[in-house]
CSV table of C-alpha atoms and ligand atoms in Angstrom, one decimal:
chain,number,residue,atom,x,y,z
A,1,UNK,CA,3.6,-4.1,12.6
A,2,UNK,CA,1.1,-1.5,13.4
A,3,UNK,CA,-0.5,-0.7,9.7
A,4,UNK,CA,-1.5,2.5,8.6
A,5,UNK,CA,-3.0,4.6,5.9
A,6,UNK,CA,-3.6,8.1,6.5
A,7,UNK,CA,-3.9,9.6,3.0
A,8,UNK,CA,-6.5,8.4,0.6
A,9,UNK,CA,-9.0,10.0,-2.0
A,10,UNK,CA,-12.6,9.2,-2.8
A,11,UNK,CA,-14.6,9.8,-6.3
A,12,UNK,CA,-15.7,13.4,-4.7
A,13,UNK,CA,-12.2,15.0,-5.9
A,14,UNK,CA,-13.3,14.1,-9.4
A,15,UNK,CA,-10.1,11.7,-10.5
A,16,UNK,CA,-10.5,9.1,-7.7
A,17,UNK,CA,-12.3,5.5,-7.7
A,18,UNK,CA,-14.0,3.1,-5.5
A,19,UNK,CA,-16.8,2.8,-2.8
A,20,UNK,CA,-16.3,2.9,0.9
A,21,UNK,CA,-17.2,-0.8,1.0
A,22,UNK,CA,-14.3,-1.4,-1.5
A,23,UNK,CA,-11.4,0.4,0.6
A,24,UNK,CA,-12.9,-1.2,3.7
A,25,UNK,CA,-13.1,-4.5,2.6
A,26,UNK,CA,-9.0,-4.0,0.6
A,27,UNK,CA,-7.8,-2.2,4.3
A,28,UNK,CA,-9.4,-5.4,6.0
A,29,UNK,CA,-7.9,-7.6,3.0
A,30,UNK,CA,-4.4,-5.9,3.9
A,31,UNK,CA,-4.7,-6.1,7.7
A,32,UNK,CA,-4.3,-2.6,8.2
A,33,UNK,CA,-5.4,-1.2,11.5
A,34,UNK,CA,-6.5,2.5,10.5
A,35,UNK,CA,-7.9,3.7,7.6
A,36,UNK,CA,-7.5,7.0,7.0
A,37,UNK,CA,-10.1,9.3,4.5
A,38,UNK,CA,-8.5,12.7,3.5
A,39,UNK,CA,-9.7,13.6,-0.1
A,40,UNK,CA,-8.5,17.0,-1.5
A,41,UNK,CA,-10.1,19.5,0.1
A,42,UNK,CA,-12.3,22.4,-1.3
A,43,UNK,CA,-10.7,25.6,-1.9
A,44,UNK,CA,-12.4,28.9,-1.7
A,45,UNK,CA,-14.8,28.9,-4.8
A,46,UNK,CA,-16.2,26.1,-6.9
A,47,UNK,CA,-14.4,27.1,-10.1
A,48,UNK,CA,-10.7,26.9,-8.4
A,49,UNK,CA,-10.0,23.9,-10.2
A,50,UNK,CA,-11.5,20.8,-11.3
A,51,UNK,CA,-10.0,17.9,-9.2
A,52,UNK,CA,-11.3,18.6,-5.6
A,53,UNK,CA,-14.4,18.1,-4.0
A,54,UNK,CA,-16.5,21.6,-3.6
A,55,UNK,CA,-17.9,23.1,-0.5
A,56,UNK,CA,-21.3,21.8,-1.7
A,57,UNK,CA,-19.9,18.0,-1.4
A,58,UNK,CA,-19.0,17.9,2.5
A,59,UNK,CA,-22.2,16.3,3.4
A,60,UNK,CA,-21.8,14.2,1.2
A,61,UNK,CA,-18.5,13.4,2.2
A,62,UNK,CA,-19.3,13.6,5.6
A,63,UNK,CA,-21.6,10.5,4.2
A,64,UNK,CA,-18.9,8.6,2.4
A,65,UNK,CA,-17.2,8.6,5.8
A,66,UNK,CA,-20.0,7.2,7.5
A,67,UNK,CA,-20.5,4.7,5.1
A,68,UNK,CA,-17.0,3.2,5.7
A,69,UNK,CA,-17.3,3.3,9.5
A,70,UNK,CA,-20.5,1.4,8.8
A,71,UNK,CA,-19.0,-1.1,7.0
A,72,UNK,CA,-15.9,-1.5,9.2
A,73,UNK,CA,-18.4,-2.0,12.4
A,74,UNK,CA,-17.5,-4.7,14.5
A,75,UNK,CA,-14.1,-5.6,12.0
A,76,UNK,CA,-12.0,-3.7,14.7
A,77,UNK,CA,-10.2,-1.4,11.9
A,78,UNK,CA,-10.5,2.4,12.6
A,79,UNK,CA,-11.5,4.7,10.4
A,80,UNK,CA,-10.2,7.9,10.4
A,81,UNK,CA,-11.7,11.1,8.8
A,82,UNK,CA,-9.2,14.0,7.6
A,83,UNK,CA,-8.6,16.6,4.8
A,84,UNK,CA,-5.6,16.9,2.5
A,85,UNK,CA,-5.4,20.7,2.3
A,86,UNK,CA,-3.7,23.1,0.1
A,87,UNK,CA,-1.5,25.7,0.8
A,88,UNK,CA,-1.1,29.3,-1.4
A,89,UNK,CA,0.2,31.9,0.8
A,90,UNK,CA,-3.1,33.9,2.5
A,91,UNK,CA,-4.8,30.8,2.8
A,92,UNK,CA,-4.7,30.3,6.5
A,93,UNK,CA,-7.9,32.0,7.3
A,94,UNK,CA,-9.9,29.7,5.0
A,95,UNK,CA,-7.5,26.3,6.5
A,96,UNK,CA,-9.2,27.8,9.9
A,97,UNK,CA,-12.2,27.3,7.9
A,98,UNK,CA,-12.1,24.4,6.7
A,99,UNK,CA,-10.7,23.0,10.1
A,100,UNK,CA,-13.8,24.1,12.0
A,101,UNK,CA,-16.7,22.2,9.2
A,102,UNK,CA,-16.2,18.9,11.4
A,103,UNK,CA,-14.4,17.5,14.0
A,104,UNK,CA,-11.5,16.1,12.0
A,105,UNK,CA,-8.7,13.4,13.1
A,106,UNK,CA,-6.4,15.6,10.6
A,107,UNK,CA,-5.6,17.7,8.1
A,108,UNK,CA,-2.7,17.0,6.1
A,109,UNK,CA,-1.0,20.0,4.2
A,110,UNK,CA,0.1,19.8,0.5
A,111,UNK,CA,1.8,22.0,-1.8
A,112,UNK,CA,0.6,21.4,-5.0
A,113,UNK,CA,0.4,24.9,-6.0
A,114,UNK,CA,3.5,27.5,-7.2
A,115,UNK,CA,0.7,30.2,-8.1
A,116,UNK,CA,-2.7,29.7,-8.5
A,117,UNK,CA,-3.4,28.4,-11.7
A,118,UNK,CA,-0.1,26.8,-11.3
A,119,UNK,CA,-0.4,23.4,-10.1
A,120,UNK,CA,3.0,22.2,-10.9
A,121,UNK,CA,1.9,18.1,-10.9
A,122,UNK,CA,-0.6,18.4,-13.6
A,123,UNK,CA,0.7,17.0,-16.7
A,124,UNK,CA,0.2,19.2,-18.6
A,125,UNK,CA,2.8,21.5,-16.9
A,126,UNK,CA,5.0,18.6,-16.8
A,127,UNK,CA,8.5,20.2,-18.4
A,128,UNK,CA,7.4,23.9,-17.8
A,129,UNK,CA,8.6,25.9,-15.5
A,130,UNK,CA,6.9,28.6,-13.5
A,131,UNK,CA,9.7,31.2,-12.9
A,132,UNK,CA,11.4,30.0,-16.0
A,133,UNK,CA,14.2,27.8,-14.3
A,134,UNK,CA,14.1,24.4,-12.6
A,135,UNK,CA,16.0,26.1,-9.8
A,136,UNK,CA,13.9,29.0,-9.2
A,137,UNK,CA,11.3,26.8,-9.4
A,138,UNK,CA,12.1,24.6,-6.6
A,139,UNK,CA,13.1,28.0,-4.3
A,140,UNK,CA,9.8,28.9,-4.9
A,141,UNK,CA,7.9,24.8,-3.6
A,142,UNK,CA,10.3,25.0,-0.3
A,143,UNK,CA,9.3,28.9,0.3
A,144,UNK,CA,5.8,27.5,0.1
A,145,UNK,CA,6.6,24.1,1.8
A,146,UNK,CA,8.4,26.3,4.7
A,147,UNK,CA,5.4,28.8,5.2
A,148,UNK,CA,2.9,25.9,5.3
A,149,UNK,CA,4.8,23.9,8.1
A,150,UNK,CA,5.0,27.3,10.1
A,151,UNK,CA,1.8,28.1,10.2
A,152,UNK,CA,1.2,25.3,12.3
A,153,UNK,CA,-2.2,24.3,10.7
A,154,UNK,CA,-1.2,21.1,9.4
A,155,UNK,CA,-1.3,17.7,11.6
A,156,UNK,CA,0.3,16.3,9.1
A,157,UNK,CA,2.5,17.1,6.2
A,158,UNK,CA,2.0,15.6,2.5
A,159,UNK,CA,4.7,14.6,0.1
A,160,UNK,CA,7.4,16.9,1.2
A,161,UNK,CA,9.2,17.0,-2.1
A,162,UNK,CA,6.4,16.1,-4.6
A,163,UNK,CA,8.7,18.7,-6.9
A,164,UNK,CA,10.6,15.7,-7.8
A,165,UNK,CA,7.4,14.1,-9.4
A,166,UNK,CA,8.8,15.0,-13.4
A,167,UNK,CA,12.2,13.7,-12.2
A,168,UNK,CA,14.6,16.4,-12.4
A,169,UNK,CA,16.1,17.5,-9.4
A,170,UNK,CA,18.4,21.1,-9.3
A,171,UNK,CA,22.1,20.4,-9.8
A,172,UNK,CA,23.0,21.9,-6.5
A,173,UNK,CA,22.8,20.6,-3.5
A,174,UNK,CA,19.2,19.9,-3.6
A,175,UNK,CA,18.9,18.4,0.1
A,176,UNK,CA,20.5,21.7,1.8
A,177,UNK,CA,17.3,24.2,-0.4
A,178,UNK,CA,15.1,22.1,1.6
A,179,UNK,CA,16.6,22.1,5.3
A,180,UNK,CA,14.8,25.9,6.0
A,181,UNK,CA,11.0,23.8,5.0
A,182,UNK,CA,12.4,21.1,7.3
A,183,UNK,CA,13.3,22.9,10.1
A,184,UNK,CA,10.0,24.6,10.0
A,185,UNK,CA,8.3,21.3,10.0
A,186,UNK,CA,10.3,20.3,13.3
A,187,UNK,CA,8.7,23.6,15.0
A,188,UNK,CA,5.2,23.0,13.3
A,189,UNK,CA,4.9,20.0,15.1
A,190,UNK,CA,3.5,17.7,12.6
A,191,UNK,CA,4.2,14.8,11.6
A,192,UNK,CA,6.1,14.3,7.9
A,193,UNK,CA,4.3,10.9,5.8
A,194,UNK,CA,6.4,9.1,3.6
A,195,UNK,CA,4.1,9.0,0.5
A,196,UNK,CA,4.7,5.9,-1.4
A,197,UNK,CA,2.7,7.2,-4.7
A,198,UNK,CA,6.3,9.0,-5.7
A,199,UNK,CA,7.6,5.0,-6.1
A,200,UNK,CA,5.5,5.3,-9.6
A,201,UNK,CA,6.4,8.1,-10.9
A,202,UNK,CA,9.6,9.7,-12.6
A,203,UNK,CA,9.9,10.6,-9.3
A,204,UNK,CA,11.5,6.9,-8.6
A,205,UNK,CA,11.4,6.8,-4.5
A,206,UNK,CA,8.6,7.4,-2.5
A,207,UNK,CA,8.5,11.1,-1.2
A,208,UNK,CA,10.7,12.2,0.4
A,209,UNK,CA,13.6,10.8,-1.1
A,210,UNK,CA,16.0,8.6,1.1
A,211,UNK,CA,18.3,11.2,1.0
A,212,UNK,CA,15.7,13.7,2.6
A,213,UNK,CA,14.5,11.2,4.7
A,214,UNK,CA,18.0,10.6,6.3
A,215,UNK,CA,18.1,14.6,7.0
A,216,UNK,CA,14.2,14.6,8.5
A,217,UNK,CA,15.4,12.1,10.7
A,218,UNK,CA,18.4,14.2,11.9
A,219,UNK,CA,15.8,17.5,12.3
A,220,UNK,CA,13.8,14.8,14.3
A,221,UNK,CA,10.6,15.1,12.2
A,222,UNK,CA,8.0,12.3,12.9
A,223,UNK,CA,7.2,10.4,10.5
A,224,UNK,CA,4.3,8.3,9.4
A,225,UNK,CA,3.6,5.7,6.2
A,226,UNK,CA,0.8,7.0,3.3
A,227,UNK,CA,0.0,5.7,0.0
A,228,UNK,CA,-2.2,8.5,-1.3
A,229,UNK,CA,-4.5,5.9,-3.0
A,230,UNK,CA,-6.7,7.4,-5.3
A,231,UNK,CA,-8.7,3.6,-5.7
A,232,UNK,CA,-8.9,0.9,-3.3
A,233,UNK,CA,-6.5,-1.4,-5.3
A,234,UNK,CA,-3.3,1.3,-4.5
A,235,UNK,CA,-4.5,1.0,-0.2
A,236,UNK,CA,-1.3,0.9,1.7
A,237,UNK,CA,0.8,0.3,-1.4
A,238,UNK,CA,4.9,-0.3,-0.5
A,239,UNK,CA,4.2,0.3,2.5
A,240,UNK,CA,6.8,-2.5,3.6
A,241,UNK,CA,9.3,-0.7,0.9
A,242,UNK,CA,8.9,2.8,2.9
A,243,UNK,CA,9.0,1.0,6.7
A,244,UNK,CA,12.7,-0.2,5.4
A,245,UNK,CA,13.8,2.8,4.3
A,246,UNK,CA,12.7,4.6,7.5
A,247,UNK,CA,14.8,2.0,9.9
A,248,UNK,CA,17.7,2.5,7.3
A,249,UNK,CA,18.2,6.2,8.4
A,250,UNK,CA,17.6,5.3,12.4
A,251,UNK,CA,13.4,5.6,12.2
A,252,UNK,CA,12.2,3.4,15.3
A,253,UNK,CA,8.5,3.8,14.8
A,254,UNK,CA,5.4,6.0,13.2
A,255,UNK,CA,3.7,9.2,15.2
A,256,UNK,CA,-0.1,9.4,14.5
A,257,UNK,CA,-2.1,12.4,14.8
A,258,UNK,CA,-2.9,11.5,18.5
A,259,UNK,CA,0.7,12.2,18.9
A,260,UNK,CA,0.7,8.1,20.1
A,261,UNK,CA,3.7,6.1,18.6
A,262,UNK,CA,3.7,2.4,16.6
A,263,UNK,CA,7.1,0.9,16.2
A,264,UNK,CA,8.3,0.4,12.6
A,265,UNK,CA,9.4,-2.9,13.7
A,266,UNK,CA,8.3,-5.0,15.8
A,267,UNK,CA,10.9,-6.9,17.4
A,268,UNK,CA,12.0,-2.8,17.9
A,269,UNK,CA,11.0,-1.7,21.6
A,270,UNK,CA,9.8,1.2,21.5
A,271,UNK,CA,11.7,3.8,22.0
A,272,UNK,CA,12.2,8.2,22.0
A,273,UNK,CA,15.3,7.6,20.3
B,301,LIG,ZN1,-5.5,13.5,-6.1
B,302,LIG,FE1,-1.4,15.8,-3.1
B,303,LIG,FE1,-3.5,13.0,-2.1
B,304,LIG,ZN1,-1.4,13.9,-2.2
């Protein structure tokens, strides 16, 4: 199986561990064919928040980058170098920014944000709600989720339903709130990762859920296979858990950035089905 890890942090987002020789050597350990580097990105002004790198930290994590592509030399792995981006609404002129600092393989877009100042996966807004309701709450991710696939900025997009990460999900019909964000993901033209960090947390599942990932398949969203490791021991984590879920719902095989195709499996020709 063709192995890869497209979203990974380094110690410049200030909550992240390990040295480039440490992931290269665990992605080698693993076997994994492409490592992909794509720490949180910098937002407009230093004091946004205080778990991302600042603008003042690209070189050095232009350097960080080279570092692992020095120490992969002549291992055959590739290493990839990408940002994972956030998305507020009016922040497409600084995601053109951003875009145009280096000649990136990627940017993945995230939704981490209700509001600023609202970053609904910190812990300590774990149990509060930004509108007041659960529900209004998660109206309010899939607005955000459905504006960010539009804009068509994103190469890829980041833990679709990260919402779920406190484990409560709306008593509705949860899966139909989020078909508007998936349809705008099918014209956005990225690709959709199944993150597998959601597997430890109340979330339960990797993100998206099965559930959701049965319904992406039906939109015909691409799909590739993340771990979001935030230190080099977490590299590629369940990644065999999430490949089995994606042939459950009918997945034949992973889209990279390139827009080239891997099979999930590999006795699986490969196939546009
Ligand atoms: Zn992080
Ligand atoms: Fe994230
Ligand atoms: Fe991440
Ligand atoms: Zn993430």
């Amino acid at each position: 199986m063709y192995r890869t890890d497209y979203h990974t942090h380094t110690p410049l987002c200030r909550h992240a561990e390990g040295s480039p020789e440490d992931f290269v050597a665990r992605a080698l350990e693993l076997g994994l064919h492409e490592y992909g580097i794509s720490d949180h990105a910098p937002m407009p002004g230093d004091a946004f928040d205080d778990w991302r790198m600042r603008e003042s930290d690209l070189p050095a994590y232009l350097k960080w980058i080279d570092a692992a592509r020095t120490a992969a030399r002549g291992t055959g792995l590739i290493i990839r170098a990408g940002l994972e981006c956030d998305w507020l609404p009016g922040i497409e002129k600084w995601t053109v920014h951003l875009r145009s600092l280096y000649d990136w393989d990627y940017l993945i877009g995230s939704v981490h944000y209700l509001a600023p100042g609202w970053a609904f996966d910190d812990p300590a807004l774990a149990g509060l709600f930004h509108t007041g309701t659960s529900e209004e709450d998660w109206r309010l991710y899939w607005r955000h989720y459905e504006a960010m696939a539009s804009s068509g900025l994103f190469d890829i997009y980041g833990h679709i339903d990260l919402i779920r990460k406190w484990g409560r999900v709306p008593d509705e019909d949860w899966i139909s709130l989020a078909e508007p964000a998936l349809a705008a993901m099918k014209r956005g033209g990225g690709i959709m990762e199944i993150n597998t960090a959601g597997l430890h947390t109340a979330a339960k599942t990797h993100y998206p859920h099965p559930a959701l990932l049965a319904r992406a398949r039906q939109f015909g969203i691409p799909i590739q296979i993340n771990s979001d490791a935030h230190a080099p021991e977490t590299l590629s984590r369940d990644f065999e858990t999430a490949a089995r879920s994606a042939i459950q719902v009918g997945y034949t095989h992973t889209t990279l950035p390139d827009r080239s195709r891997r099979p999930l499996n590999d006795s699986l020709p490969e196939t546009d089905a």
